[in-house]
GROMACS .gro file of C-alpha atoms in nm:
model
  360
    1MET     CA    1  -0.541   2.728   6.752
    2THR     CA    2  -0.268   2.700   7.014
    3ARG     CA    3  -0.061   2.996   6.902
    4ILE     CA    4   0.287   2.910   7.037
    5ILE     CA    5   0.433   2.574   7.137
    6GLU     CA    6   0.793   2.551   7.257
    7PHE     CA    7   0.984   2.224   7.210
    8SER     CA    8   1.249   2.224   7.479
    9GLY     CA    9   1.432   1.900   7.398
   10THR     CA   10   1.673   1.789   7.127
   11VAL     CA   11   1.533   1.833   6.778
   12LEU     CA   12   1.636   1.578   6.514
   13THR     CA   13   1.632   1.765   6.183
   14GLY     CA   14   1.776   1.459   6.007
   15PRO     CA   15   1.901   1.111   6.088
   16GLU     CA   16   2.241   1.251   6.187
   17THR     CA   17   2.166   1.619   6.260
   18GLU     CA   18   2.047   1.777   6.584
   19HIS     CA   19   1.922   2.124   6.672
   20GLN     CA   20   1.833   2.304   6.992
   21GLY     CA   21   1.542   2.544   6.995
   22LEU     CA   22   1.215   2.486   6.806
   23TRP     CA   23   0.877   2.656   6.823
   24SER     CA   24   0.542   2.619   6.654
   25VAL     CA   25   0.396   2.962   6.586
   26ASP     CA   26   0.047   2.970   6.437
   27GLY     CA   27   0.096   2.618   6.308
   28LEU     CA   28   0.436   2.673   6.144
   29LEU     CA   29   0.779   2.573   6.270
   30SER     CA   30   1.042   2.829   6.362
   31PHE     CA   31   1.399   2.814   6.494
   32ASP     CA   32   1.366   3.169   6.628
   33ARG     CA   33   1.229   3.232   6.976
   34PRO     CA   34   0.907   3.435   6.951
   35ALA     CA   35   0.866   3.752   7.152
   36ALA     CA   36   0.557   3.618   7.328
   37ALA     CA   37   0.567   3.345   7.591
   38PRO     CA   38   0.464   2.996   7.476
   39ASP     CA   39   0.119   2.858   7.547
   40LEU     CA   40   0.268   2.509   7.585
   41VAL     CA   41   0.616   2.373   7.654
   42LEU     CA   42   0.680   2.014   7.543
   43ASP     CA   43   0.996   1.834   7.647
   44GLY     CA   44   1.157   1.534   7.478
   45TRP     CA   45   1.326   1.423   7.158
   46VAL     CA   46   1.153   1.582   6.857
   47ILE     CA   47   1.119   1.418   6.514
   48PRO     CA   48   0.893   1.487   6.217
   49GLY     CA   49   0.564   1.298   6.201
   50LEU     CA   50   0.609   0.948   6.066
   51VAL     CA   51   0.522   0.849   5.710
   52ASP     CA   52   0.328   0.539   5.608
   53ALA     CA   53   0.424   0.508   5.242
   54HIS     CA   54   0.179   0.224   5.168
   55CYS     CA   55  -0.155   0.268   5.338
   56HIS     CA   56  -0.521   0.230   5.243
   57ILE     CA   57  -0.743   0.465   5.442
   58GLY     CA   58  -1.094   0.379   5.328
   59LEU     CA   59  -1.037   0.007   5.260
   60GLY     CA   60  -1.122  -0.295   5.468
   61PRO     CA   61  -1.097  -0.673   5.410
   62GLY     CA   62  -1.404  -0.659   5.186
   63GLY     CA   63  -1.308  -0.346   4.994
   64ASP     CA   64  -1.464  -0.004   5.045
   65VAL     CA   65  -1.562   0.103   5.397
   66ALA     CA   66  -1.807   0.369   5.508
   67GLY     CA   67  -1.701   0.718   5.611
   68PRO     CA   68  -1.700   0.662   5.988
   69ALA     CA   69  -1.478   0.354   5.949
   70ALA     CA   70  -1.237   0.544   5.723
   71GLU     CA   71  -1.222   0.822   5.982
   72GLU     CA   72  -1.147   0.568   6.254
   73GLN     CA   73  -0.864   0.426   6.041
   74ALA     CA   74  -0.713   0.770   5.987
   75ARG     CA   75  -0.735   0.845   6.358
   76ALA     CA   76  -0.562   0.516   6.444
   77ASP     CA   77  -0.276   0.606   6.210
   78ARG     CA   78  -0.251   0.957   6.354
   79ASP     CA   79  -0.249   0.835   6.712
   80ALA     CA   80   0.039   0.600   6.627
   81GLY     CA   81   0.243   0.894   6.500
   82THR     CA   82   0.169   0.860   6.128
   83LEU     CA   83   0.106   1.219   6.020
   84LEU     CA   84   0.165   1.168   5.647
   85VAL     CA   85   0.015   0.886   5.440
   86ARG     CA   86   0.086   0.790   5.082
   87ASP     CA   87  -0.242   0.625   4.990
   88ALA     CA   88  -0.178   0.317   4.777
   89GLY     CA   89  -0.530   0.276   4.642
   90ALA     CA   90  -0.881   0.325   4.776
   91VAL     CA   91  -1.227   0.280   4.627
   92HIS     CA   92  -1.396   0.602   4.736
   93ASP     CA   93  -1.258   0.952   4.707
   94THR     CA   94  -1.101   1.049   5.041
   95ARG     CA   95  -1.061   1.420   4.970
   96TRP     CA   96  -1.306   1.481   5.253
   97LEU     CA   97  -1.045   1.345   5.494
   98GLN     CA   98  -0.779   1.567   5.339
   99ARG     CA   99  -0.987   1.866   5.443
  100ARG     CA  100  -0.993   1.757   5.809
  101ALA     CA  101  -0.734   1.948   6.010
  102ASP     CA  102  -0.734   1.678   6.278
  103MET     CA  103  -0.647   1.396   6.037
  104PRO     CA  104  -0.312   1.295   5.884
  105ARG     CA  105  -0.209   1.452   5.559
  106ILE     CA  106  -0.290   1.216   5.270
  107ILE     CA  107  -0.132   1.190   4.925
  108ARG     CA  108  -0.388   0.996   4.722
  109ALA     CA  109  -0.340   0.748   4.435
  110GLY     CA  110  -0.698   0.694   4.317
  111ARG     CA  111  -0.800   0.329   4.271
  112HIS     CA  112  -0.581   0.028   4.207
  113ILE     CA  113  -0.569  -0.080   3.842
  114ALA     CA  114  -0.570  -0.458   3.796
  115ARG     CA  115  -0.623  -0.718   3.527
  116THR     CA  116  -0.981  -0.843   3.498
  117ARG     CA  117  -1.059  -1.099   3.772
  118ARG     CA  118  -0.696  -1.100   3.883
  119TYR     CA  119  -0.715  -0.918   4.215
  120LEU     CA  120  -0.920  -0.889   4.532
  121ARG     CA  121  -1.284  -0.847   4.442
  122GLY     CA  122  -1.421  -0.495   4.479
  123PHE     CA  123  -1.085  -0.323   4.525
  124ALA     CA  124  -0.964  -0.223   4.180
  125VAL     CA  125  -1.058  -0.083   3.844
  126GLU     CA  126  -1.025  -0.402   3.640
  127VAL     CA  127  -0.921  -0.381   3.275
  128GLU     CA  128  -0.779  -0.588   2.993
  129PRO     CA  129  -0.447  -0.478   2.840
  130GLU     CA  130  -0.611  -0.267   2.569
  131GLY     CA  131  -0.779  -0.057   2.839
  132LEU     CA  132  -0.475  -0.006   3.062
  133VAL     CA  133  -0.344   0.322   2.921
  134GLU     CA  134  -0.684   0.490   2.941
  135ALA     CA  135  -0.738   0.365   3.296
  136VAL     CA  136  -0.396   0.495   3.400
  137ARG     CA  137  -0.470   0.839   3.259
  138LYS     CA  138  -0.803   0.849   3.444
  139GLN     CA  139  -0.655   0.747   3.780
  140ALA     CA  140  -0.361   0.985   3.735
  141ARG     CA  141  -0.610   1.270   3.708
  142ALA     CA  142  -0.811   1.141   4.005
  143GLY     CA  143  -0.516   1.118   4.245
  144ASP     CA  144  -0.246   1.344   4.386
  145GLY     CA  145   0.041   1.247   4.159
  146TRP     CA  146   0.046   0.868   4.202
  147VAL     CA  147  -0.102   0.572   4.013
  148LYS     CA  148  -0.112   0.220   4.162
  149LEU     CA  149  -0.089  -0.087   3.937
  150VAL     CA  150  -0.133  -0.448   4.038
  151GLY     CA  151   0.172  -0.589   3.865
  152ASP     CA  152   0.111  -0.957   3.937
  153TRP     CA  153  -0.138  -1.189   4.103
  154ILE     CA  154  -0.227  -1.553   4.093
  155ASP     CA  155  -0.313  -1.682   3.745
  156ARG     CA  156  -0.551  -1.966   3.822
  157ASP     CA  157  -0.490  -2.134   3.487
  158ALA     CA  158  -0.113  -2.136   3.548
  159GLY     CA  159  -0.153  -2.213   3.918
  160ASP     CA  160   0.105  -1.955   4.021
  161LEU     CA  161   0.186  -1.586   4.030
  162ALA     CA  162   0.199  -1.427   3.686
  163ALA     CA  163   0.234  -1.077   3.543
  164SER     CA  164  -0.091  -0.889   3.500
  165PHE     CA  165  -0.007  -0.703   3.178
  166PRO     CA  166   0.223  -0.752   2.877
  167ALA     CA  167   0.554  -0.567   2.890
  168GLY     CA  168   0.483  -0.340   2.595
  169THR     CA  169   0.144  -0.232   2.729
  170LEU     CA  170   0.299  -0.168   3.069
  171LYS     CA  171   0.562   0.059   2.916
  172ASP     CA  172   0.291   0.260   2.737
  173ALA     CA  173   0.093   0.290   3.060
  174VAL     CA  174   0.386   0.421   3.263
  175ALA     CA  175   0.463   0.672   2.987
  176ALA     CA  176   0.098   0.786   2.993
  177ALA     CA  177   0.111   0.842   3.369
  178HIS     CA  178   0.431   1.043   3.336
  179ASP     CA  179   0.265   1.246   3.061
  180GLU     CA  180  -0.013   1.326   3.312
  181GLY     CA  181   0.245   1.436   3.570
  182ALA     CA  182   0.201   1.128   3.792
  183ARG     CA  183   0.440   0.868   3.923
  184VAL     CA  184   0.359   0.497   3.906
  185THR     CA  185   0.400   0.233   4.172
  186ALA     CA  186   0.316  -0.134   4.141
  187HIS     CA  187   0.224  -0.427   4.361
  188CYS     CA  188   0.486  -0.693   4.277
  189PHE     CA  189   0.535  -1.027   4.450
  190ALA     CA  190   0.704  -1.241   4.184
  191GLU     CA  191   1.062  -1.236   4.059
  192GLY     CA  192   0.989  -1.205   3.688
  193THR     CA  193   0.746  -0.915   3.722
  194LEU     CA  194   1.026  -0.684   3.834
  195ASP     CA  195   1.211  -0.703   3.502
  196ASP     CA  196   0.909  -0.575   3.308
  197MET     CA  197   0.852  -0.299   3.565
  198LEU     CA  198   1.209  -0.177   3.544
  199ASP     CA  199   1.199  -0.191   3.163
  200ALA     CA  200   0.880   0.019   3.172
  201GLY     CA  201   1.041   0.296   3.381
  202ILE     CA  202   0.840   0.235   3.698
  203ASP     CA  203   0.886   0.485   3.983
  204CYS     CA  204   0.843   0.256   4.285
  205ILE     CA  205   0.782  -0.109   4.373
  206GLU     CA  206   0.555  -0.228   4.654
  207HIS     CA  207   0.642  -0.548   4.844
  208ALA     CA  208   0.931  -0.649   4.611
  209THR     CA  209   0.946  -0.998   4.759
  210GLY     CA  210   1.090  -1.135   4.434
  211LEU     CA  211   1.408  -0.927   4.437
  212LEU     CA  212   1.703  -1.119   4.295
  213PRO     CA  213   2.070  -1.019   4.277
  214ARG     CA  214   2.031  -0.935   3.907
  215HIS     CA  215   1.768  -0.674   3.989
  216LEU     CA  216   1.964  -0.477   4.246
  217PRO     CA  217   2.200  -0.280   4.016
  218ARG     CA  218   1.905  -0.171   3.803
  219PHE     CA  219   1.707  -0.052   4.105
  220VAL     CA  220   2.006   0.156   4.212
  221GLU     CA  221   2.088   0.291   3.864
  222GLN     CA  222   1.726   0.382   3.789
  223GLY     CA  223   1.665   0.524   4.137
  224VAL     CA  224   1.362   0.302   4.198
  225PRO     CA  225   1.277   0.262   4.570
  226ILE     CA  226   1.097  -0.028   4.731
  227VAL     CA  227   0.834  -0.034   5.006
  228PRO     CA  228   0.866  -0.386   5.153
  229THR     CA  229   0.553  -0.389   5.377
  230LEU     CA  230   0.710  -0.658   5.594
  231ILE     CA  231   0.424  -0.682   5.842
  232ASN     CA  232   0.196  -0.765   5.550
  233ILE     CA  233   0.441  -1.019   5.403
  234ALA     CA  234   0.414  -1.194   5.740
  235THR     CA  235   0.067  -1.311   5.624
  236PHE     CA  236   0.210  -1.518   5.335
  237PRO     CA  237   0.215  -1.851   5.526
  238ASP     CA  238  -0.157  -1.814   5.598
  239ILE     CA  239  -0.225  -1.733   5.231
  240ALA     CA  240  -0.025  -2.039   5.128
  241ALA     CA  241  -0.211  -2.262   5.373
  242GLN     CA  242  -0.547  -2.152   5.237
  243ALA     CA  243  -0.441  -2.200   4.874
  244GLY     CA  244  -0.230  -2.514   4.909
  245ALA     CA  245  -0.489  -2.778   4.824
  246LYS     CA  246  -0.600  -2.615   4.499
  247PHE     CA  247  -0.285  -2.429   4.392
  248PRO     CA  248   0.021  -2.611   4.534
  249ARG     CA  249   0.274  -2.433   4.310
  250TYR     CA  250   0.142  -2.094   4.414
  251ALA     CA  251   0.143  -2.194   4.781
  252ALA     CA  252   0.503  -2.316   4.762
  253HIS     CA  253   0.606  -1.995   4.585
  254MET     CA  254   0.443  -1.776   4.849
  255ARG     CA  255   0.618  -1.970   5.127
  256GLU     CA  256   0.953  -1.928   4.954
  257LEU     CA  257   0.898  -1.555   4.913
  258TRP     CA  258   0.813  -1.532   5.282
  259GLU     CA  259   1.114  -1.734   5.391
  260ARG     CA  260   1.354  -1.506   5.202
  261ARG     CA  261   1.185  -1.175   5.287
  262ALA     CA  262   1.442  -1.047   5.536
  263GLU     CA  263   1.752  -1.146   5.341
  264ARG     CA  264   1.618  -0.981   5.026
  265VAL     CA  265   1.541  -0.655   5.205
  266LEU     CA  266   1.885  -0.653   5.364
  267ALA     CA  267   2.052  -0.730   5.030
  268ALA     CA  268   1.864  -0.441   4.873
  269PHE     CA  269   1.970  -0.205   5.150
  270GLU     CA  270   2.334  -0.313   5.132
  271ALA     CA  271   2.330  -0.269   4.753
  272GLY     CA  272   2.211   0.091   4.790
  273VAL     CA  273   1.843   0.047   4.698
  274THR     CA  274   1.627   0.310   4.870
  275ILE     CA  275   1.376   0.166   5.114
  276TYR     CA  276   1.067   0.334   5.256
  277ALA     CA  277   0.833   0.212   5.530
  278GLY     CA  278   0.475   0.112   5.457
  279THR     CA  279   0.230  -0.108   5.646
  280ASP     CA  280  -0.028  -0.198   5.377
  281ALA     CA  281  -0.292  -0.121   5.638
  282GLY     CA  282  -0.651  -0.131   5.517
  283SER     CA  283  -0.701  -0.483   5.388
  284VAL     CA  284  -0.597  -0.746   5.643
  285ILE     CA  285  -0.350  -0.526   5.832
  286LYS     CA  286  -0.486  -0.298   6.102
  287HIS     CA  287  -0.413   0.073   6.092
  288GLY     CA  288  -0.175   0.234   6.338
  289ARG     CA  289   0.113  -0.013   6.293
  290ILE     CA  290   0.386   0.202   6.139
  291VAL     CA  291   0.618   0.145   6.435
  292ASP     CA  292   0.580  -0.231   6.388
  293GLU     CA  293   0.698  -0.186   6.029
  294LEU     CA  294   0.999   0.022   6.133
  295ARG     CA  295   1.095  -0.244   6.385
  296ALA     CA  296   1.049  -0.516   6.121
  297LEU     CA  297   1.290  -0.332   5.891
  298HIS     CA  298   1.536  -0.313   6.178
  299ALA     CA  299   1.490  -0.683   6.252
  300ALA     CA  300   1.564  -0.757   5.885
  301GLY     CA  301   1.906  -0.600   5.931
  302LEU     CA  302   1.867  -0.228   5.866
  303PRO     CA  303   2.032  -0.009   6.130
  304ALA     CA  304   1.777   0.157   6.357
  305THR     CA  305   1.863   0.499   6.212
  306ALA     CA  306   1.805   0.373   5.858
  307ALA     CA  307   1.474   0.214   5.955
  308LEU     CA  308   1.362   0.540   6.117
  309ASP     CA  309   1.473   0.737   5.810
  310ALA     CA  310   1.264   0.504   5.592
  311GLY     CA  311   0.954   0.631   5.773
  312GLY     CA  312   1.083   0.976   5.858
  313TRP     CA  313   1.301   1.242   5.700
  314ALA     CA  314   1.387   1.054   5.380
  315ALA     CA  315   1.027   0.948   5.319
  316ARG     CA  316   0.904   1.304   5.361
  317ASP     CA  317   1.163   1.435   5.119
  318TRP     CA  318   1.070   1.169   4.861
  319LEU     CA  319   0.703   1.267   4.879
  320GLY     CA  320   0.776   1.640   4.861
  321ALA     CA  321   0.667   1.701   5.220
  322ASP     CA  322   0.847   1.922   5.469
  323GLY     CA  323   1.041   1.781   5.760
  324ILE     CA  324   1.162   2.000   6.045
  325THR     CA  325   1.258   2.323   5.873
  326PRO     CA  326   1.161   2.688   5.931
  327GLY     CA  327   0.821   2.761   5.784
  328ALA     CA  328   0.717   2.396   5.762
  329GLY     CA  329   0.384   2.282   5.899
  330ALA     CA  330   0.416   2.184   6.264
  331ASP     CA  331   0.368   1.806   6.229
  332VAL     CA  332   0.603   1.660   6.489
  333LEU     CA  333   0.635   1.388   6.748
  334VAL     CA  334   0.793   1.416   7.093
  335CYS     CA  335   0.964   1.103   7.227
  336ALA     CA  336   1.088   1.017   7.574
  337GLU     CA  337   1.419   0.883   7.434
  338ASP     CA  338   1.631   0.922   7.123
  339PRO     CA  339   1.442   0.700   6.874
  340ARG     CA  340   1.759   0.641   6.674
  341SER     CA  341   1.886   0.439   6.969
  342ASN     CA  342   1.557   0.284   7.073
  343LEU     CA  343   1.277   0.247   6.818
  344ALA     CA  344   1.052   0.112   7.093
  345THR     CA  345   1.015   0.464   7.235
  346LEU     CA  346   0.796   0.540   6.931
  347GLN     CA  347   0.531   0.307   7.070
  348ASP     CA  348   0.479   0.529   7.372
  349LEU     CA  349   0.501   0.882   7.233
  350ARG     CA  350   0.490   1.169   7.479
  351HIS     CA  351   0.317   1.410   7.243
  352ILE     CA  352   0.178   1.433   6.888
  353VAL     CA  353   0.146   1.775   6.727
  354LEU     CA  354  -0.040   1.803   6.397
  355ARG     CA  355  -0.073   2.135   6.215
  356GLY     CA  356   0.036   2.312   6.530
  357GLU     CA  357  -0.225   2.149   6.754
  358LEU     CA  358  -0.158   1.902   7.034
  359VAL     CA  359  -0.367   1.601   6.936
  360ARG     CA  360  -0.230   1.362   7.199
   0.00000   0.00000   0.00000
């Protein structure tokens, strides 16, 4: 291990707070200058490692991927500055990657839980409503404090998006997860699905493309954040084009959700809904694109500082991970410019330090 690294530039301990003087000593951060000389001196603007709050290391377009491919995905995320991942569902157990000191830290959610034949084939544990509570308890015990539900998907009989599970069953399932000490997040595209999720006491919503003005006060009052995954929502026109001939209502709905994606995210932000950054990498989205997601949030109307916070300090705090504080693990990025003023600088990082080691 590189014993001492000195960071000689401005250290951003929060979106509005700066500090001068930071060292990594035996893999832990310190604001106190060590007695010994540093082994490395790194200059530039320092921020905590980025967070991808919706990522699937171990998944590809066809579902599960082999170990070497999962390792390549994790490395791509790391080399883009993502040093903390909230896994949002994977088929195989990725604890082996958690034990790798050269890989991002991962908070796992077990497998997706979906309605039978109402999700991507090979991705999820598929159950009928009577089996939902048991499946939630099992995945809560298999993960690291998170359970992932598929809240809605196309109902081929209805020809449009529809909720996966009845409201009462959903409420019982969320209560079961909480009883197991886990939080619940849910894939939600449609407008109506959100009402049932809020009624059930959900802890987070993924995508949230169906947000309506009536939902916003409840999201704020209940403290439910959203992870918009805007670079994934950009695929909706292609999905609609493929489905249009057989399911025209569904295709039109997906186009409408896509067309209103930015205004709904901005409305949520302006209403006070908490927003975190996630790429949805691992199905059709390539890994290593967290900066694209931050820039998409900014393009939707969030100030650059807020977009950075969504994948930085605030996201780490939400997940119970340290930022830049004394005694925290030395997971930091060094930028050529102040990223609050220029998010593009994140695409050409000077240095990446993970667990006190210079990995790039």
